[in-house]
CSV table of C-alpha atoms in Angstrom, one decimal:
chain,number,residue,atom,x,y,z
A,1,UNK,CA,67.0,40.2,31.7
A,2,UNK,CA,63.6,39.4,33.3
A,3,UNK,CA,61.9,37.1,36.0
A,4,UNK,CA,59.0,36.7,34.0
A,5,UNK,CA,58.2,33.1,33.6
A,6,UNK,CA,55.9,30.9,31.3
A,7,UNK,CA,53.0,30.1,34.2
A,8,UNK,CA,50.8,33.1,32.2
A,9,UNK,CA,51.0,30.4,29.1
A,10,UNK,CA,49.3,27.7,31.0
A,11,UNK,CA,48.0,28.8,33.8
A,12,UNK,CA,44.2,27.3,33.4
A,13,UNK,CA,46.4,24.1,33.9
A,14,UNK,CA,45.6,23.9,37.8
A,15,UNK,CA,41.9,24.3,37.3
A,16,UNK,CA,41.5,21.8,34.3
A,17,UNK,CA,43.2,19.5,36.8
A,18,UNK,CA,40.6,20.1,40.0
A,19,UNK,CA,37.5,19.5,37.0
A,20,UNK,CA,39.2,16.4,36.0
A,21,UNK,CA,39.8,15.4,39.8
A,22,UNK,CA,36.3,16.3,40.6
A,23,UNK,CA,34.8,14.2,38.2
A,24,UNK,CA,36.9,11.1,38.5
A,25,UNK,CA,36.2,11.7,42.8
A,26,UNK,CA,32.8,11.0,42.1
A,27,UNK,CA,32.6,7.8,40.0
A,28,UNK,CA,32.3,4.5,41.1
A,29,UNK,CA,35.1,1.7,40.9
A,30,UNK,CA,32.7,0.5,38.3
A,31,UNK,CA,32.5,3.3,36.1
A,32,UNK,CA,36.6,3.6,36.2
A,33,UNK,CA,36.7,0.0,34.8
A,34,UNK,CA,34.9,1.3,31.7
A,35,UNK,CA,38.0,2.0,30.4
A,36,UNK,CA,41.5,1.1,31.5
A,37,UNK,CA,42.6,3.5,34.1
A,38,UNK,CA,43.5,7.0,33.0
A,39,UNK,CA,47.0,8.0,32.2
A,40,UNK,CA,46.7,11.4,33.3
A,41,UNK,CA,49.0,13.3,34.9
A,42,UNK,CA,52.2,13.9,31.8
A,43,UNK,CA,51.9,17.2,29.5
A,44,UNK,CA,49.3,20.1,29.1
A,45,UNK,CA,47.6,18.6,26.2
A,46,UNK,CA,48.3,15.0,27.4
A,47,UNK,CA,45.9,16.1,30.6
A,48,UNK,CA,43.7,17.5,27.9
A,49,UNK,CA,43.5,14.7,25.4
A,50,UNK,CA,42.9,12.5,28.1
A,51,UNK,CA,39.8,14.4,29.5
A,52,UNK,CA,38.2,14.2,26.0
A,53,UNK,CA,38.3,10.3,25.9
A,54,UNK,CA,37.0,10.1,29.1
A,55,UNK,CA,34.5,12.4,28.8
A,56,UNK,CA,33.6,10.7,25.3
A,57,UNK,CA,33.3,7.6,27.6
A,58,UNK,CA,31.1,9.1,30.4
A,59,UNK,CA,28.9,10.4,27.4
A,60,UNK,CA,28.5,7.6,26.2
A,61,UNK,CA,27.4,6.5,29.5
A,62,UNK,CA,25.1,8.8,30.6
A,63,UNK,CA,27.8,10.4,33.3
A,64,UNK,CA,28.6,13.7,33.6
A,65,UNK,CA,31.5,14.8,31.3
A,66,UNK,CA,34.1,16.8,32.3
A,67,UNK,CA,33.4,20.8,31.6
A,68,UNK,CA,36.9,21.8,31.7
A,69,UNK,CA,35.4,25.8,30.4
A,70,UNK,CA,32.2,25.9,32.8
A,71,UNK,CA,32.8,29.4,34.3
A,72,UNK,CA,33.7,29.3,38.1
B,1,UNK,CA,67.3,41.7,22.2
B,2,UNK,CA,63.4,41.7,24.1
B,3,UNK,CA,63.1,40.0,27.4
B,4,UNK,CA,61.3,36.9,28.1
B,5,UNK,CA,57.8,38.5,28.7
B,6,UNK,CA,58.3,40.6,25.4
B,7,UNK,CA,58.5,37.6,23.3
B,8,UNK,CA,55.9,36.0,20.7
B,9,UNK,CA,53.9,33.0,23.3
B,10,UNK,CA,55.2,30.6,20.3
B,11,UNK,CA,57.3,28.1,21.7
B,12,UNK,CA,55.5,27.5,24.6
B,13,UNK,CA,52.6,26.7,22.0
B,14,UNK,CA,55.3,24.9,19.8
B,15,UNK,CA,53.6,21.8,19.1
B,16,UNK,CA,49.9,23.3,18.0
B,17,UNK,CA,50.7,23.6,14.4
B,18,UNK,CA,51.7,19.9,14.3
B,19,UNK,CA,48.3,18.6,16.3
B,20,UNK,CA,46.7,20.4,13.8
B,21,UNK,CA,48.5,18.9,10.8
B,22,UNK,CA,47.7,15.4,12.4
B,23,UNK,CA,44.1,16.5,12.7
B,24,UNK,CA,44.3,17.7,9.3
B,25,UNK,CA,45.6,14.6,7.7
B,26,UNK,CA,43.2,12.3,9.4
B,27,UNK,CA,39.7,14.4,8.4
B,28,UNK,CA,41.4,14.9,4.8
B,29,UNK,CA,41.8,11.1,4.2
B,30,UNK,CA,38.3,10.4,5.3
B,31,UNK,CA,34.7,9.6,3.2
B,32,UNK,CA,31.5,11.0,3.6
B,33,UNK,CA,30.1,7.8,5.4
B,34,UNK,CA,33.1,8.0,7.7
B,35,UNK,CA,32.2,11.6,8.8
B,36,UNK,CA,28.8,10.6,9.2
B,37,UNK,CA,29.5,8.3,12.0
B,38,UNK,CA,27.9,8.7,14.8
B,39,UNK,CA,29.8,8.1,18.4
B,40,UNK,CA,26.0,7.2,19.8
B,41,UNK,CA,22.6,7.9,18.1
B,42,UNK,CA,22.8,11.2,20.1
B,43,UNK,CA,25.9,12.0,19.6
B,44,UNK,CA,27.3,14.5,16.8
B,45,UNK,CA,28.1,13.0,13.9
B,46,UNK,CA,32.6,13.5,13.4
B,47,UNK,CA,31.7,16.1,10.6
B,48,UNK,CA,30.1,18.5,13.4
B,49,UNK,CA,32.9,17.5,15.5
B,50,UNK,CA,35.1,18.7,13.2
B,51,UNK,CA,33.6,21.9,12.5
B,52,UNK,CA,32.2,22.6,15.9
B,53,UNK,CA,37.0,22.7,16.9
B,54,UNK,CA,37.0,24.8,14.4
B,55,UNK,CA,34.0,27.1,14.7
B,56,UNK,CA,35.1,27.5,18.4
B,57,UNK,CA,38.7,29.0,17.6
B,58,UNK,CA,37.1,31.6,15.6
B,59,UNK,CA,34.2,32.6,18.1
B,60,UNK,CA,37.1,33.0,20.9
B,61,UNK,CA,39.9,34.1,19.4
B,62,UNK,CA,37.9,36.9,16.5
B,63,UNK,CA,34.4,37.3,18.1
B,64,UNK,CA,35.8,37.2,22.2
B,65,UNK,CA,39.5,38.0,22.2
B,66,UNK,CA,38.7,40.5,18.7
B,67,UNK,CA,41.9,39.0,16.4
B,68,UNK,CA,41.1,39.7,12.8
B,69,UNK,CA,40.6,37.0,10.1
B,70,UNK,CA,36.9,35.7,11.3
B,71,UNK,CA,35.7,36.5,7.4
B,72,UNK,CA,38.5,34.7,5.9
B,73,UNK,CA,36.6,31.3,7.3
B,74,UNK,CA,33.4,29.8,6.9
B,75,UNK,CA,32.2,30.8,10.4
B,76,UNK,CA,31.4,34.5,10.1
B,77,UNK,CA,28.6,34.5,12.9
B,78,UNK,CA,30.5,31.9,15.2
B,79,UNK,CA,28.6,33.4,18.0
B,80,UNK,CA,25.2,31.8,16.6
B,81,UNK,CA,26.0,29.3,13.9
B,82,UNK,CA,28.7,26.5,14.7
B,83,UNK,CA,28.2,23.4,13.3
B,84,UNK,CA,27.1,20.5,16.2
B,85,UNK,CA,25.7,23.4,18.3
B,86,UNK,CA,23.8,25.8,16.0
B,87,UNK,CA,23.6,23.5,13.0
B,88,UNK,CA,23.1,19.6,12.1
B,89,UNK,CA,21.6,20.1,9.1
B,90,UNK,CA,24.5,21.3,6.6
B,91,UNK,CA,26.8,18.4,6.1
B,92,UNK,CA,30.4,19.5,5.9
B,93,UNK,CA,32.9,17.3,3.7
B,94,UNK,CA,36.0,16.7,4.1
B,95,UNK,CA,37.3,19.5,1.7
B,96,UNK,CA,35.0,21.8,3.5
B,97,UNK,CA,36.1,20.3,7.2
B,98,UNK,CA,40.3,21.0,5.6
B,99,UNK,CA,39.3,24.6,4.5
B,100,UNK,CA,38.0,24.7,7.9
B,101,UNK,CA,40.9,24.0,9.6
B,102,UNK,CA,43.3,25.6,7.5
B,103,UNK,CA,41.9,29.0,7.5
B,104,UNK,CA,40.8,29.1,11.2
B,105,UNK,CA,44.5,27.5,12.2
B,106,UNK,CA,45.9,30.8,10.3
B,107,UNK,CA,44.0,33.1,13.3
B,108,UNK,CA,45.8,30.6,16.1
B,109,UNK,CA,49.1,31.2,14.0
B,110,UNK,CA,48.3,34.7,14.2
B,111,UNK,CA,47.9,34.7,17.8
B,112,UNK,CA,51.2,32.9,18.8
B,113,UNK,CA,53.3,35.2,16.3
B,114,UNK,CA,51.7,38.4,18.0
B,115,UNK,CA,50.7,37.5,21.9
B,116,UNK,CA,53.8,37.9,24.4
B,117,UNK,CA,53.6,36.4,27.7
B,118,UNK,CA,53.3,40.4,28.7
B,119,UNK,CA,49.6,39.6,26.8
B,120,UNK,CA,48.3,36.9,28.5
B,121,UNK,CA,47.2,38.8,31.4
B,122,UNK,CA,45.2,41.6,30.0
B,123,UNK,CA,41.7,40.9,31.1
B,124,UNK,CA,38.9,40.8,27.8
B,125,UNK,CA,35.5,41.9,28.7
B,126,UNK,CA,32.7,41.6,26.3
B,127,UNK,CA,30.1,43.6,28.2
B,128,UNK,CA,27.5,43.2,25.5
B,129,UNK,CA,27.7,39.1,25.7
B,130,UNK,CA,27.0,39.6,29.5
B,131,UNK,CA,28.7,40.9,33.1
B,132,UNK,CA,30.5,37.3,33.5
B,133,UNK,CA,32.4,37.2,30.0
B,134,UNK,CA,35.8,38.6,31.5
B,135,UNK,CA,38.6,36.6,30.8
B,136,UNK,CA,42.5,36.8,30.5
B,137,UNK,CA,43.7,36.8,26.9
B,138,UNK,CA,45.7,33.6,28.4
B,139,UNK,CA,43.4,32.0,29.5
B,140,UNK,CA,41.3,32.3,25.8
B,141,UNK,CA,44.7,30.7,24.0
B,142,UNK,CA,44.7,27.5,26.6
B,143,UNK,CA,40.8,27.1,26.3
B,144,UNK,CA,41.1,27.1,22.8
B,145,UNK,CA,44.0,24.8,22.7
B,146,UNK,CA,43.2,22.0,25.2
B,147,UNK,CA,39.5,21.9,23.2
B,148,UNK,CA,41.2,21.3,19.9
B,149,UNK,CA,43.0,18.7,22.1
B,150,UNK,CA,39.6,17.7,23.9
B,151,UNK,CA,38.0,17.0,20.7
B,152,UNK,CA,41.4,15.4,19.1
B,153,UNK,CA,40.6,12.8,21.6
B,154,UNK,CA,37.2,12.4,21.6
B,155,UNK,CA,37.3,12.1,17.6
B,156,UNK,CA,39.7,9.2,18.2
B,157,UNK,CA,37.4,7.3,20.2
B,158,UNK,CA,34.8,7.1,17.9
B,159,UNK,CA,37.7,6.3,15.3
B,160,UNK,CA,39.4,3.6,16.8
B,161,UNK,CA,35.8,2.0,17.1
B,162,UNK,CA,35.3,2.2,14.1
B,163,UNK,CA,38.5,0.5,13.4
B,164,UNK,CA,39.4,4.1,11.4
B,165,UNK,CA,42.8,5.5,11.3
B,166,UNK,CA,43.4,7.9,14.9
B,167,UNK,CA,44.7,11.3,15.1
B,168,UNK,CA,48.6,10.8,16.2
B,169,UNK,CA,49.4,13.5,18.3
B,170,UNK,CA,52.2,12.1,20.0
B,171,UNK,CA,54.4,10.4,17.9
């Protein structure tokens, strides 16, 4: 039996989380109302999804998008 | 019988196949005018979209992380031609954008049959792309999933514009 857990399978998680919370820090309660306020916070991919529609949205609005794979 | 870290990275990957499949049906269904729409006039058309998900999974999973199967798809120098990035110029279809997504999704199947947890550590260097292209094998697999996911989403959005049928990843 092993200790190991499954944090190695998802452990970029935290980061994609502090880009997504950088971003959103930085906009405007203007530019949140683009589009109804982000559900954000469920799975892995739901975090993921969700940071592709908004960045599709900030694109389109000339804001910067949200790099989840810039290197550190 | 192995222990946790000695087994395939699978099921906690469980759902990929199926994101695919929903990504699949949606690009299969769709016309050549409907792949040529455009999110914004400087946006990529969904075609490069499209390709671009797919041209990524082979450059990090065969070119970066070295898994096998990189000649079995279209992008054989994903490094330097991937559609949207490299290349706006040769349309993909949607038979071509299926292939696409078929025989690039067969590398990802690979990978979860083959990775253990035990894997997802090991540090990848590609001296030769430069000194800061070090990263865990792990860390490849989620980049690669949460951009098919990324994209998923932002192909929707142009979609439910255009008043187009959306990729269901959730039901």
């Amino acid at each position: 039996m092993t200790t190991a857990t499954i944090r190695p399978a998802y452990d970029m998680w935290p980061q994609y989380n502090r880009r997504m919370c950088e971003v959103i820090r930085e906009m405007s309660s203007e530019q949140l109302a683009v589009r109804p306020s982000p559900e954000l916070w469920r799975l892995f991919s739901h975090d993921a999804y969700h940071c592709g529609e908004l960045s599709q949205t900030l694109g389109l609005h000339g804001l910067p998008q949200i790099d989840l794979w810039r290197p550190d | 019988m192995p222990g946790l870290s000695k087994l395939t990275i699978r099921p906690a990957y469980s759902m990929w196949p199926k994101y695919n499949r929903r990504l699949r049906d949606v690009v299969a269904g769709m016309t050549a005018e409907q792949l040529a729409i455009q999110p914004s006039p400087e946006r990529w058309p969904l075609w490069a979209t499209v390709g671009h998900t797919c041209c990524q999974r082979v450059f990090w999973l065969c070119d970066f992380a070295g898994e096998p199967g990189a000649e079995t798809t279209p992008f054989t120098d994903a490094g330097n031609n991937c559609p949207g990035d490299d290349d706006l110029e040769h349309v993909l279809s949607a038979d071509e954008l299926v292939g696409a997504l078929d025989s690039t999704f067969r590398i990802v199947e690979g990978c979860l049959d083959q990775w253990s947890l035990d894997m997802l550590d090991e540090e990848i260097r590609r001296d030769d792309y430069g000194p800061d292209w070090v990263h865990t094998r792990g860390s490849v697999l989620q980049r690669v999933f949460s951009h098919d996911v990324w994209h998923c989403a932002e192909l929707n959005e142009t979609l439910k514009n255009a008043g187009l049928p959306q990729i269901d990843l959730w039901d």
